[in-house]
Amino acid sequence: MLRAGSTRLNTFKRQSAYPWSATSALRQYTSQAVQSKPEEAADAQRKPLFDKILIANRGEIACRVIRTARKMGIKTVAVYSEADAESMHVKMADEAYLIGQAPVSESYLKTDTIMDVVRKSGAQAIHPGYGFLSENAGFAERLESENITFIGPPGAAIRAMGSKSESKRIMQAAGVSVVPGYHGENQDAGFLKQKANEIGYPVLIKAVLGGGGKGMRIVEKAEDFDMMLESSRREATKSFGDDNVLVEKYLTTPRHVEVQVFADTLGNAVHLFERDCSVQRRHQKIIEEAPAPHLLPEVRKKLGDQAVAAAKAVNYVGAGTVEFIMDHDTQQFYFMEMNTRLQVEHPVTEMVTNTDLVQWQLEVAAGNPLPATQDQIHCVGHAFEARIYAENPDNGFLPDTGHLVHLQTPIPSSDVRVETGVETGDSISVYYDPMIAKLVVRGNDRQAALRVLRKALDEYQVVGLHTNIDFLKRLARSPDFISGDVETGFINKHLDELFPRATDPSPAAVAQAALAFIIDSNIKAAMQTGAGGLLSPWAGVDSFRINALGIQTVSLMFGEQTYSVSVSVAKEKVYSVAIYKNAAEGTSSPSANKAMVKIAEFENVRPSWVAAPGGIGSTSGSGQLCALIGDRLCKSNVVFSKESTITVFDQGKMAVFELPRPDYMDDDVGAGPGSVTAPMSCKIVQVLVGAGEEVAQDTPLVVLEAMKMEHVIKAPKAGKVVEVYYKVGDLVDEGKSLVAFEETESP
């Protein structure tokens, strides 16, 4: 076990510091967002950059900072938790130190331990990334007192603008419109509820500190206020260490538009134009773009001017984002908050302004002037950032955890960036944000950028857990999104379009899954006989000629649908494939169950197979299947996992098949009737009911925490609680029963 305050140093040789072989995205990533370096200051007063910096963060943002630091000749120091010991940012850094156990409160938020690492490593500055300590004014001030540079704004600016209530008072004093609401210091629950009643429902409860949707709750009616307030405060405390909130009127059709600002220690401040982040789920951004579509020129100018004025009002230094809420129809905007850090979505700004904002941060933190003046900054083209999350859009976008069995990204180029901190074989943990990567694209205009985005999403492949990739594909093809008609309620307004009913896979996809499975089975069989090294991938299939009929059959499941696929040898290297599925009527195969009906048959199928490294003879692997099926030459990636799952990626579509489980493997550990189950792996935060209690439909039963977000589990029907299986603090796997209850019989 790790003792409190202990550290361990890992050092890496320069030739192995970067895992170039880990993933195609990293092999070819060259920081395309930045083609130009800041011009060397002409005068002799230019200050030298740091020799070594510590990155007090993890994941993709830590990797992002390391790339720019390396380009600038700056050594990097990583910190990591026990859960991140083998993570990409640890491998990339010049040095890495263990700082604690997996929970962020025991690792990435341990300021004393991080300061100890600063002293041991000799780092001259700390880059906080985003989240964690990035908006902790006390930490910034502590660094200043110990002569360590904080690569971010001064503590006073963080306090002023990092507080939603204080920043709104500053904006009001400056004559900037703010959303109607209560932003004061009285935090009495009864008083806040009274203010909510005065404002009028719906209202929005927001944590005074922080961002990312954490501590934010929409309250539709007065009777929900107390529970939502408690939940907001609890989540805010865990995320930011402060439970103060504000209450605002919730606008029903707003756009979320933000402006990137930058300031130096010499009094210079500029903006780098705006981003639109309106399409959100669970109050968190899912896709961002720059510039914002359809803004009037005078509105765009006013946004930039007011954002710069906001930065100057608090003597801001470094990268910041001024966020506005904008009326969808009138383009009237209101100041919402300022994030005193680099934003997750900063790459879209880099794409359209040809800048490297991390490089700017390092220059400014060293005491140098901004690399460009306002008239030197131009917005060219259009860019999108799509956040690739481990989550299930069909289950309320609930986060997922698990092992990345297969990860293949689009090939990076000058118009495609993949910002990630994971690779095949890594895990997405319950302890951290579920983001897998940021896919950033650029085009000459919005329509061109959307074409690049759609193509890149079609090329993105993940196996091992749920992702939002298919959802993003549908979003990028939505006519209203294509036209730029966006606002924060976009997803709810397009539910039918974005969440269509599941459709059966194409017969070609079924055939490819079956062919790949038969290859896998026969190669494994051949390897067991010791002859595998002498056989071509399809020699094993030819060996089934010893069967009198020359046929191999495989059963596959797609959801509730069962397919039976027969592959027969026609001649050398040529096969026939017949596909049957469950149906109520039709002509059944003589050799199949009478409930099976032939839905397709392909003749003259000529398959070839190229296994990926670590391939098909192992418990999990992948390869490329090339086969003439019908009149189309199919080229698909097929991934096998040890959970008996076969995933086919073909023409930008993913189909997941399962092999039927043997009866002896079934168990009764799952949820029984009258039980409520965990929708994801999680931690129990609050138990709201006890055995014997009568509950109405939608009564809150349990509050869960996963990926630093809280989720309320409600009773699906009226009934009586029989048993509560877990207590506060317990860790629960997805699908486990939480509460058992007896349903109340209808009169």
XYZ file of C-alpha atoms in Angstrom:
747
model
C 0.000 0.000 0.000
C 1.127 3.554 -0.630
C 1.958 5.501 2.525
C 0.684 9.048 2.818
C 2.997 11.508 1.171
C 5.268 8.890 -0.346
C 6.484 9.182 -3.924
C 8.258 6.970 -6.383
C 10.349 8.143 -9.301
C 10.182 6.538 -12.699
C 12.639 7.717 -15.322
C 12.594 6.867 -18.992
C 15.278 6.915 -21.621
C 14.759 9.525 -24.277
C 14.408 6.966 -27.077
C 11.457 5.297 -25.309
C 9.835 8.343 -23.762
C 7.116 8.531 -26.402
C 5.065 5.441 -27.332
C 5.252 5.970 -31.077
C 4.092 2.430 -31.759
C 1.059 2.743 -29.504
C -1.477 4.122 -31.942
C -1.634 5.563 -35.419
C -2.932 8.868 -34.054
C 0.210 9.342 -32.011
C 2.651 8.049 -34.582
C 1.697 10.798 -36.978
C 0.711 13.587 -34.626
C 2.930 16.567 -35.209
C 1.015 19.326 -33.481
C -0.515 20.358 -36.784
C -2.544 23.083 -35.085
C 0.574 25.191 -34.847
C 2.655 25.750 -37.925
C 4.270 29.001 -36.853
C 6.436 29.642 -33.859
C 6.185 32.899 -31.910
C 8.543 35.443 -33.304
C 11.702 36.023 -31.329
C 11.463 39.324 -29.474
C 13.775 41.845 -31.036
C 14.826 43.484 -27.810
C 17.302 42.011 -25.418
C 14.760 41.996 -22.597
C 13.120 38.810 -23.788
C 13.010 36.333 -20.902
C 14.158 32.721 -21.265
C 11.653 29.900 -21.141
C 11.581 27.268 -18.413
C 13.979 24.330 -18.515
C 11.540 21.960 -16.802
C 7.837 22.059 -15.953
C 5.568 19.766 -13.935
C 2.150 18.898 -15.346
C -0.338 18.520 -12.492
C -2.857 16.577 -14.549
C -3.415 13.351 -16.457
C -4.824 11.963 -19.693
C -5.055 13.789 -22.986
C -4.372 17.292 -21.631
C -1.144 16.136 -19.978
C -0.096 14.542 -23.297
C -1.091 17.726 -25.135
C 1.132 19.905 -22.911
C 4.037 17.459 -23.171
C 3.964 17.627 -26.987
C 4.293 21.402 -27.059
C 6.886 21.459 -24.261
C 8.977 18.910 -26.160
C 8.756 21.027 -29.308
C 10.055 23.992 -27.319
C 12.900 22.055 -25.719
C 11.341 22.017 -22.249
C 11.629 18.902 -20.070
C 8.437 17.600 -18.476
C 7.571 15.952 -15.175
C 4.409 13.860 -14.887
C 2.525 12.888 -11.738
C 0.260 9.876 -11.620
C -2.026 7.833 -9.410
C -1.781 4.092 -8.895
C -4.533 3.648 -11.495
C -2.475 5.602 -14.065
C 0.864 3.829 -13.584
C 0.934 2.590 -17.198
C -0.805 5.555 -18.766
C 0.349 7.405 -21.854
C 1.260 10.681 -20.139
C 3.571 8.790 -17.770
C 5.353 7.148 -20.710
C 5.672 10.418 -22.623
C 7.137 12.569 -19.837
C 10.853 12.798 -19.111
C 10.174 11.987 -15.442
C 7.150 10.625 -13.594
C 6.249 10.426 -9.894
C 3.617 8.362 -8.104
C 1.516 10.643 -5.896
C -1.257 8.493 -4.458
C -4.139 6.139 -4.911
C -6.775 6.269 -7.651
C -9.353 8.726 -6.194
C -8.467 12.309 -7.163
C -8.719 13.416 -3.538
C -5.889 10.995 -2.759
C -3.689 11.876 -5.725
C -4.238 14.702 -8.220
C -5.673 17.087 -5.595
C -2.947 16.433 -2.993
C -1.154 19.765 -3.154
C 1.434 18.913 -0.481
C 2.520 15.801 -2.368
C 2.651 17.673 -5.670
C 4.765 20.409 -4.098
C 7.109 17.735 -2.787
C 7.500 16.433 -6.350
C 8.244 19.972 -7.572
C 11.113 20.234 -5.111
C 12.468 16.751 -5.865
C 12.329 17.186 -9.625
C 13.586 20.749 -9.794
C 10.639 21.879 -11.917
C 10.429 25.656 -12.274
C 6.739 25.876 -13.122
C 3.485 23.930 -12.944
C 0.982 23.577 -15.776
C -2.364 22.590 -14.219
C -4.153 21.529 -17.421
C -7.900 21.843 -16.866
C -9.990 20.595 -13.968
C -8.239 19.406 -10.789
C -6.098 22.338 -9.511
C -6.395 24.584 -12.565
C -8.828 27.015 -10.913
C -7.600 26.691 -7.327
C -6.637 30.219 -6.270
C -5.002 29.035 -3.056
C -2.734 26.688 -4.972
C -1.720 29.435 -7.416
C -0.914 31.759 -4.521
C 1.061 29.070 -2.716
C 3.196 28.524 -5.798
C 3.871 32.241 -6.042
C 4.931 32.368 -2.392
C 7.411 29.532 -3.012
C 8.817 31.078 -6.222
C 7.282 28.437 -8.485
C 5.516 29.780 -11.581
C 1.863 28.855 -12.030
C 1.183 28.591 -15.763
C -2.139 30.342 -15.471
C -3.693 33.502 -14.062
C -2.839 34.996 -10.661
C -4.817 33.856 -7.642
C -6.706 37.145 -7.414
C -8.039 36.790 -10.962
C -9.028 33.174 -10.303
C -10.943 34.265 -7.209
C -12.656 37.110 -9.017
C -13.574 35.331 -12.218
C -13.554 31.723 -11.077
C -16.465 32.537 -8.801
C -19.624 32.692 -10.859
C -21.287 35.074 -8.415
C -18.291 37.408 -8.045
C -17.670 37.495 -11.792
C -21.279 38.460 -12.398
C -20.960 41.359 -9.957
C -17.839 42.519 -11.797
C -19.668 42.338 -15.112
C -22.659 44.231 -13.765
C -20.321 46.982 -12.532
C -18.805 47.090 -16.011
C -22.240 47.462 -17.596
C -22.433 43.973 -19.090
C -25.819 42.256 -19.022
C -26.085 39.157 -16.847
C -28.781 36.500 -16.583
C -31.452 37.367 -13.973
C -30.837 35.486 -10.743
C -29.420 35.490 -7.242
C -25.607 35.656 -7.042
C -25.203 36.665 -3.403
C -23.548 35.162 -0.345
C -26.637 34.031 1.585
C -26.568 30.255 1.180
C -29.446 29.350 3.466
C -31.519 26.680 1.713
C -34.827 28.335 2.585
C -33.612 31.708 1.353
C -32.367 30.226 -1.934
C -35.699 28.510 -2.467
C -37.491 31.802 -1.849
C -35.276 33.463 -4.470
C -36.062 30.651 -6.893
C -39.774 31.253 -6.346
C -39.261 34.963 -7.038
C -37.259 34.319 -10.214
C -39.833 31.829 -11.455
C -39.380 28.227 -12.555
C -37.597 26.670 -14.294
C -34.405 27.783 -12.523
C -30.814 26.651 -12.741
C -28.762 25.865 -9.631
C -25.045 26.201 -10.348
C -21.924 25.680 -8.273
C -20.228 29.038 -7.693
C -16.836 27.495 -8.431
C -15.801 25.191 -11.241
C -17.534 24.149 -14.425
C -18.016 21.188 -16.736
C -21.667 20.841 -15.743
C -20.711 19.593 -12.279
C -22.903 20.925 -9.502
C -25.480 22.105 -12.050
C -29.154 21.191 -11.754
C -32.269 22.302 -13.641
C -35.251 22.597 -11.303
C -38.615 22.459 -13.039
C -40.879 22.893 -9.992
C -40.675 24.071 -6.389
C -41.151 20.640 -4.818
C -37.916 19.423 -6.439
C -35.798 22.340 -5.269
C -34.573 20.964 -1.916
C -33.385 17.642 -3.326
C -31.713 19.272 -6.336
C -29.987 21.829 -4.109
C -28.585 19.110 -1.863
C -27.382 17.100 -4.844
C -25.788 20.162 -6.446
C -23.945 21.044 -3.248
C -22.723 17.515 -2.695
C -21.349 17.251 -6.231
C -19.778 20.718 -6.026
C -18.025 19.826 -2.776
C -16.516 16.698 -4.293
C -15.433 18.427 -7.483
C -14.325 21.842 -6.213
C -14.199 21.686 -2.421
C -16.886 24.387 -2.130
C -20.668 23.937 -1.894
C -21.765 27.535 -2.534
C -24.286 27.927 -5.350
C -26.144 30.566 -7.283
C -29.676 30.450 -8.680
C -30.549 31.808 -12.123
C -33.465 31.902 -14.484
C -33.159 29.004 -16.894
C -33.509 30.170 -20.512
C -35.345 27.590 -22.588
C -33.776 28.174 -26.041
C -30.267 29.494 -25.454
C -27.054 29.152 -27.375
C -23.765 28.674 -25.548
C -21.163 30.962 -27.138
C -17.737 31.567 -25.600
C -14.737 33.732 -26.433
C -11.094 32.708 -26.081
C -9.061 35.468 -24.453
C -5.366 35.792 -23.701
C -3.434 38.368 -21.666
C 0.178 38.865 -20.644
C 1.915 40.448 -17.651
C 2.612 43.622 -19.650
C -1.023 44.707 -19.884
C -1.763 43.333 -23.351
C -4.991 41.393 -23.916
C -6.531 39.922 -27.055
C -9.324 37.597 -28.098
C -9.010 34.712 -30.546
C -12.636 34.809 -31.679
C -15.550 32.751 -30.443
C -16.653 29.124 -30.249
C -20.161 27.699 -30.237
C -20.700 24.912 -27.694
C -24.487 24.714 -27.768
C -24.983 20.997 -28.409
C -24.738 19.441 -24.956
C -25.903 16.466 -22.919
C -26.133 16.433 -19.129
C -25.066 20.120 -19.218
C -21.723 19.101 -20.707
C -20.402 19.954 -24.143
C -20.266 17.198 -26.716
C -19.292 19.041 -29.898
C -17.792 22.499 -30.368
C -17.047 24.642 -33.367
C -15.293 27.846 -34.335
C -16.392 30.301 -35.397
C -20.000 30.279 -34.137
C -22.409 29.889 -37.076
C -24.616 32.706 -38.361
C -23.456 35.452 -35.983
C -24.051 38.992 -37.152
C -20.736 40.838 -37.663
C -21.631 43.451 -35.060
C -22.496 40.727 -32.529
C -19.197 38.952 -33.160
C -17.270 42.191 -32.623
C -19.183 43.040 -29.463
C -18.550 39.561 -28.032
C -14.804 39.909 -28.561
C -14.639 43.444 -27.199
C -16.565 42.605 -24.048
C -14.519 39.464 -23.425
C -11.270 41.452 -23.590
C -12.759 44.108 -21.320
C -13.656 41.398 -18.811
C -10.082 40.103 -18.793
C -8.605 43.568 -18.319
C -11.037 44.326 -15.491
C -9.346 41.748 -13.258
C -5.751 42.172 -14.527
C -5.984 38.739 -16.102
C -2.910 36.810 -17.261
C -2.794 33.740 -19.491
C -5.519 31.772 -21.276
C -9.145 32.229 -20.292
C -12.605 31.736 -21.729
C -15.474 34.154 -21.284
C -18.766 32.306 -21.654
C -22.014 33.900 -22.787
C -25.540 32.626 -23.035
C -27.204 33.916 -26.189
C -30.827 34.105 -27.229
C -31.235 31.819 -30.231
C -33.511 34.200 -32.123
C -32.311 37.724 -31.246
C -28.596 37.046 -30.630
C -28.863 39.106 -27.439
C -26.202 37.699 -25.155
C -25.568 37.679 -21.410
C -22.374 37.074 -19.486
C -22.476 33.652 -17.844
C -19.042 32.924 -16.376
C -15.328 32.954 -17.024
C -13.208 29.831 -16.967
C -9.760 30.857 -15.775
C -7.862 28.097 -17.548
C -7.292 26.470 -20.892
C -10.547 24.924 -22.091
C -11.036 21.340 -23.261
C -12.132 22.700 -26.628
C -9.147 25.012 -27.205
C -7.962 23.017 -30.289
C -10.812 24.344 -32.464
C -9.524 27.862 -31.838
C -6.003 26.738 -32.681
C -7.242 25.245 -35.944
C -8.839 28.466 -37.227
C -6.201 30.897 -35.896
C -3.049 28.861 -36.653
C -1.810 29.143 -33.084
C -0.578 26.889 -30.298
C -2.240 28.131 -27.124
C -0.067 25.976 -24.867
C 2.960 27.608 -26.457
C 1.360 30.967 -25.773
C 0.841 29.940 -22.151
C 4.505 29.045 -21.733
C 5.670 32.296 -23.320
C 3.376 34.439 -21.178
C 4.204 32.544 -17.969
C 7.886 33.218 -18.620
C 7.093 36.943 -18.659
C 7.205 37.522 -22.408
C 4.620 39.514 -24.391
C 1.797 37.860 -26.285
C 3.057 36.245 -29.499
C 0.586 38.299 -31.567
C -1.386 41.515 -31.397
C -5.119 41.677 -32.072
C -4.701 42.845 -35.656
C -2.350 39.913 -36.353
C -4.903 37.296 -35.297
C -7.189 36.087 -38.082
C -9.951 33.509 -38.199
C -9.555 31.353 -41.311
C -11.836 28.464 -42.209
C -13.983 26.468 -39.809
C -13.233 23.773 -37.226
C -15.134 21.218 -35.147
C -14.194 19.243 -32.072
C -16.143 16.065 -31.300
C -15.564 14.564 -27.878
C -15.300 10.782 -28.008
C -16.740 9.527 -24.718
C -17.079 6.130 -23.093
C -20.798 6.423 -22.524
C -24.078 4.948 -23.673
C -26.252 7.524 -25.473
C -29.132 5.011 -25.572
C -29.063 4.854 -21.773
C -29.218 8.545 -21.001
C -25.539 9.108 -21.901
C -24.530 7.306 -18.722
C -20.747 6.836 -18.580
C -19.201 3.448 -19.200
C -16.061 1.853 -17.858
C -13.992 -0.975 -19.199
C -11.077 -2.187 -21.256
C -10.192 -0.738 -24.662
C -9.944 -4.014 -26.549
C -9.472 -2.246 -29.880
C -8.833 1.399 -30.678
C -8.210 2.720 -34.179
C -8.334 6.411 -35.003
C -8.493 8.392 -38.229
C -5.076 9.160 -39.709
C -3.995 12.622 -38.489
C -3.232 15.293 -41.064
C -3.126 19.072 -41.324
C -6.938 18.997 -41.117
C -7.416 16.168 -38.592
C -6.136 16.038 -35.018
C -6.703 13.281 -32.473
C -6.046 14.445 -28.912
C -5.961 11.409 -26.646
C -4.336 9.940 -23.575
C -5.215 6.281 -24.110
C -4.362 3.456 -26.467
C -5.474 -0.105 -27.134
C -5.178 -2.108 -23.930
C -5.858 0.804 -21.574
C -8.907 1.021 -19.339
C -11.466 3.747 -18.747
C -11.766 3.959 -14.966
C -14.683 4.850 -12.737
C -12.403 7.356 -11.006
C -11.890 9.813 -13.877
C -13.656 11.552 -16.726
C -14.862 9.074 -19.404
C -13.466 10.999 -22.364
C -11.456 8.773 -24.705
C -10.287 11.462 -27.123
C -11.032 14.721 -28.875
C -11.423 14.530 -32.642
C -10.629 17.942 -34.143
C -11.076 18.760 -37.830
C -10.767 21.771 -40.085
C -12.126 22.846 -43.466
C -12.198 25.933 -45.653
C -15.767 26.609 -44.520
C -18.368 25.001 -42.269
C -19.647 22.556 -44.845
C -16.131 21.455 -45.764
C -15.270 20.957 -42.080
C -18.410 18.864 -41.616
C -17.410 16.603 -44.503
C -14.023 16.049 -42.886
C -15.727 15.374 -39.542
C -18.142 12.814 -40.983
C -15.344 10.949 -42.735
C -13.158 10.941 -39.625
C -15.978 9.666 -37.424
C -16.611 6.844 -39.896
C -12.954 5.861 -39.496
C -12.989 5.902 -35.678
C -13.188 2.405 -34.148
C -13.536 1.457 -30.473
C -14.310 -1.989 -29.055
C -14.655 -2.931 -25.405
C -17.152 -0.430 -24.074
C -20.011 1.796 -25.172
C -19.103 5.036 -26.933
C -20.953 7.994 -28.413
C -19.357 7.638 -31.863
C -22.507 6.463 -33.646
C -24.460 9.257 -31.968
C -21.924 11.809 -33.198
C -22.225 10.389 -36.718
C -25.992 10.930 -36.650
C -25.527 14.407 -35.215
C -23.072 15.384 -37.959
C -25.629 14.253 -40.564
C -28.622 16.015 -38.999
C -30.059 18.585 -41.459
C -30.581 21.177 -38.715
C -27.049 20.738 -37.420
C -25.694 20.964 -40.949
C -27.575 24.239 -41.380
C -26.144 25.589 -38.100
C -29.512 25.832 -36.359
C -28.136 24.935 -32.921
C -29.100 25.652 -29.321
C -28.676 23.847 -26.015
C -31.960 21.962 -26.401
C -30.910 20.529 -29.760
C -30.675 16.903 -28.634
C -34.073 16.849 -26.938
C -35.678 18.470 -29.979
C -34.255 15.841 -32.333
C -34.699 12.667 -30.313
C -36.336 10.661 -33.101
C -33.597 11.588 -35.534
C -30.664 11.141 -33.151
C -32.006 8.005 -31.438
C -33.580 5.943 -34.224
C -34.949 2.483 -33.612
C -32.308 -0.189 -33.871
C -32.137 -1.875 -37.259
C -30.882 -5.311 -38.191
C -27.352 -5.560 -39.559
C -26.922 -5.971 -43.288
C -26.589 -9.542 -44.594
C -23.071 -8.615 -45.742
C -22.116 -7.696 -42.160
C -23.511 -11.014 -40.867
C -21.562 -12.877 -43.534
C -18.329 -11.077 -42.645
C -18.731 -11.858 -38.943
C -19.297 -15.538 -39.725
C -16.396 -15.785 -42.167
C -14.021 -14.155 -39.689
C -15.189 -16.435 -36.886
C -14.630 -19.547 -38.999
C -11.128 -18.321 -39.871
C -10.437 -17.802 -36.174
C -11.774 -21.219 -35.180
C -9.853 -23.102 -37.856
C -6.572 -21.308 -37.253
C -6.831 -22.048 -33.528
C -7.576 -25.680 -34.300
C -4.622 -25.853 -36.680
C -2.329 -24.231 -34.124
C -3.344 -26.812 -31.538
C -2.227 -29.575 -33.881
C 1.166 -27.943 -34.221
C 0.739 -27.262 -37.915
C -0.348 -23.643 -37.638
C 2.928 -22.249 -38.876
C 2.604 -24.191 -42.131
C -0.945 -23.126 -42.898
C -2.261 -20.092 -44.692
C -5.194 -18.448 -42.857
C -7.682 -20.210 -45.099
C -5.974 -23.602 -45.202
C -7.742 -24.420 -41.965
C -11.061 -23.742 -43.613
C -10.215 -26.000 -46.521
C -9.629 -28.779 -44.024
C -13.325 -29.012 -43.294
C -13.702 -30.945 -46.554
C -13.522 -34.037 -44.336
C -17.113 -33.150 -43.456
C -19.273 -35.031 -45.950
C -21.180 -31.879 -46.834
C -18.150 -29.571 -46.803
C -20.080 -27.107 -44.598
C -19.324 -25.180 -41.423
C -22.144 -23.440 -39.572
C -21.956 -20.712 -36.926
C -24.707 -19.154 -34.823
C -24.530 -15.427 -34.102
C -26.707 -13.171 -31.977
C -27.445 -9.528 -32.693
C -29.474 -8.264 -29.770
C -32.443 -10.644 -29.527
C -32.042 -11.843 -33.109
C -30.305 -15.159 -33.813
C -28.619 -15.841 -37.139
C -27.385 -19.159 -38.480
C -24.719 -18.862 -41.171
C -23.537 -21.789 -43.278
C -20.294 -21.549 -45.211
C -19.632 -24.233 -47.806
C -16.673 -24.903 -50.073
C -17.420 -24.354 -53.771
C -13.858 -24.798 -55.017
C -10.412 -23.877 -53.830
C -10.528 -20.504 -52.069
C -14.138 -19.950 -53.199
C -17.113 -20.336 -50.859
C -20.891 -20.029 -50.675
C -22.509 -18.325 -47.689
C -26.157 -18.852 -46.690
C -27.729 -16.786 -43.909
C -30.818 -17.758 -41.896
C -32.574 -15.950 -39.085
C -35.507 -16.404 -36.747
C -38.819 -15.714 -38.455
C -42.464 -16.646 -38.054
C -42.847 -17.843 -41.600
C -40.893 -18.643 -44.728
C -38.917 -21.443 -46.284
C -36.612 -22.933 -43.700
C -33.321 -24.666 -44.271
C -33.613 -28.461 -44.093
C -30.566 -28.588 -41.819
C -31.610 -25.739 -39.545
C -34.203 -25.240 -36.888
C -37.683 -24.994 -38.455
C -38.001 -21.423 -37.088
C -35.076 -20.254 -39.243
C -35.640 -18.606 -42.616
C -33.077 -17.958 -45.332
C -32.624 -14.217 -45.822
C -29.585 -14.132 -48.105
C -27.187 -16.307 -50.048
C -23.874 -15.254 -51.551
C -22.013 -17.271 -54.191
C -18.395 -17.041 -55.289
C -17.233 -15.481 -52.014
C -13.452 -15.071 -52.151
C -12.145 -14.055 -48.720
C -8.671 -13.066 -47.616
C -7.526 -12.250 -44.115
C -4.693 -10.167 -42.644
C -4.384 -10.565 -38.888
C -3.297 -7.621 -36.754
C -0.343 -8.048 -34.372
C -1.377 -10.053 -31.312
C -3.992 -11.488 -33.536
C -6.494 -13.975 -34.062
C -4.958 -16.959 -32.354
C -5.154 -15.170 -28.986
C -8.082 -14.580 -26.657
C -8.725 -11.271 -28.354
C -7.447 -9.772 -31.581
C -8.361 -8.158 -34.834
C -7.670 -8.233 -38.516
C -8.881 -7.071 -41.896
C -11.226 -9.231 -43.910
C -11.416 -8.630 -47.630
C -14.159 -10.552 -49.422
C -16.252 -10.278 -52.571
C -19.784 -10.535 -51.173
C -22.481 -10.129 -53.766
C -21.338 -7.401 -56.117
C -19.309 -5.465 -53.511
C -15.724 -5.984 -52.453
C -16.034 -5.651 -48.681
C -13.037 -4.436 -46.699
C -13.797 -4.612 -43.000
C -11.960 -4.601 -39.718
C -13.144 -7.451 -37.492
C -12.366 -7.517 -33.774
C -12.692 -10.533 -31.474
C -12.894 -10.137 -27.721
C -12.580 -12.698 -24.972
C -16.217 -12.035 -24.053
C -17.203 -13.969 -27.215
C -18.029 -10.786 -29.094
C -17.354 -10.208 -32.786
C -17.355 -6.592 -33.951
C -17.448 -5.758 -37.655
C -16.501 -2.285 -38.927
C -17.631 -1.907 -42.521
C -18.259 1.286 -44.528
C -18.311 3.452 -41.405
C -20.839 1.249 -39.617
C -20.295 -0.988 -36.620
C -22.168 -4.242 -35.981
C -21.622 -6.185 -32.776
C -22.435 -9.893 -32.684
C -22.261 -12.343 -29.824
C -21.802 -16.072 -29.791
C -24.653 -17.795 -27.923
C -23.742 -18.608 -24.334
C -23.841 -22.278 -23.348
C -26.666 -23.020 -20.927
C -24.253 -24.081 -18.195
C -22.750 -20.569 -18.156
C -26.052 -18.848 -17.331
C -26.548 -17.785 -13.725
C -29.184 -16.116 -11.656
C -27.017 -13.416 -10.164
C -28.624 -10.655 -12.231
C -31.585 -8.555 -11.371
C -34.786 -10.340 -10.493
C -38.288 -9.015 -10.880
C -39.083 -6.070 -8.663
C -35.491 -4.858 -8.477
C -33.671 -1.679 -9.525
C -30.196 -2.165 -10.986
C -27.060 -0.044 -11.310
C -26.939 1.442 -14.838
C -23.118 1.673 -14.667
C -20.202 0.834 -12.402
C -20.496 3.349 -9.605
C -20.153 4.337 -5.957
C -23.137 4.674 -3.613
C -23.363 8.283 -2.422
C -26.727 8.340 -0.678
C -29.430 5.815 0.216
C -32.790 7.562 0.430
C -35.076 4.656 1.405
C -35.103 1.720 3.792
C -36.705 -1.705 3.940
C -40.431 -1.540 4.587
C -40.996 1.933 3.125
C -43.822 2.554 0.668
C -42.665 4.478 -2.395
C -44.514 6.160 -5.223
C -43.427 5.993 -8.845
C -40.379 8.240 -9.494
C -39.490 8.390 -5.795
C -35.690 8.852 -5.491
C -34.190 5.637 -4.096
C -30.417 5.867 -4.366
C -27.880 8.475 -5.477
C -24.889 7.109 -7.417
C -21.584 8.681 -8.379
C -19.654 7.759 -11.509
C -17.018 9.775 -13.361
C -17.399 12.569 -10.760
C -21.078 13.022 -11.687
C -24.101 12.131 -9.554
C -27.111 10.188 -10.833
C -30.436 9.751 -9.024
C -32.083 6.325 -9.335
C -35.883 6.509 -9.013
C -38.583 3.917 -8.464
C -39.965 2.740 -11.831
C -43.350 1.998 -10.234
C -45.152 2.390 -6.935
C -44.361 -0.324 -4.388
C -42.858 -1.360 -1.053
C -39.106 -1.555 -0.456
C -38.122 -5.101 0.513
C -34.343 -4.755 0.743
C -31.536 -2.266 0.073
C -28.434 -4.202 -0.970
C -25.714 -1.577 -0.555
C -24.690 1.172 1.853
C -23.071 4.574 1.324
C -19.497 4.233 0.069
C -19.928 0.812 -1.544
C -18.619 0.243 -5.086
C -21.158 -1.463 -7.349
C -20.721 -3.123 -10.728
C -23.023 -2.332 -13.642
C -26.193 -4.434 -13.648
C -26.169 -5.322 -9.957
C -29.437 -5.006 -8.027
C -29.566 -1.942 -5.789
C -33.027 -2.096 -4.258
C -35.682 -4.831 -4.224
C -39.323 -3.862 -3.844
C -42.769 -5.307 -4.199
C -44.886 -3.607 -6.809
C -48.166 -2.197 -5.500
C -51.068 -3.963 -7.120
C -53.371 -1.759 -9.159
C -56.876 -1.432 -7.645
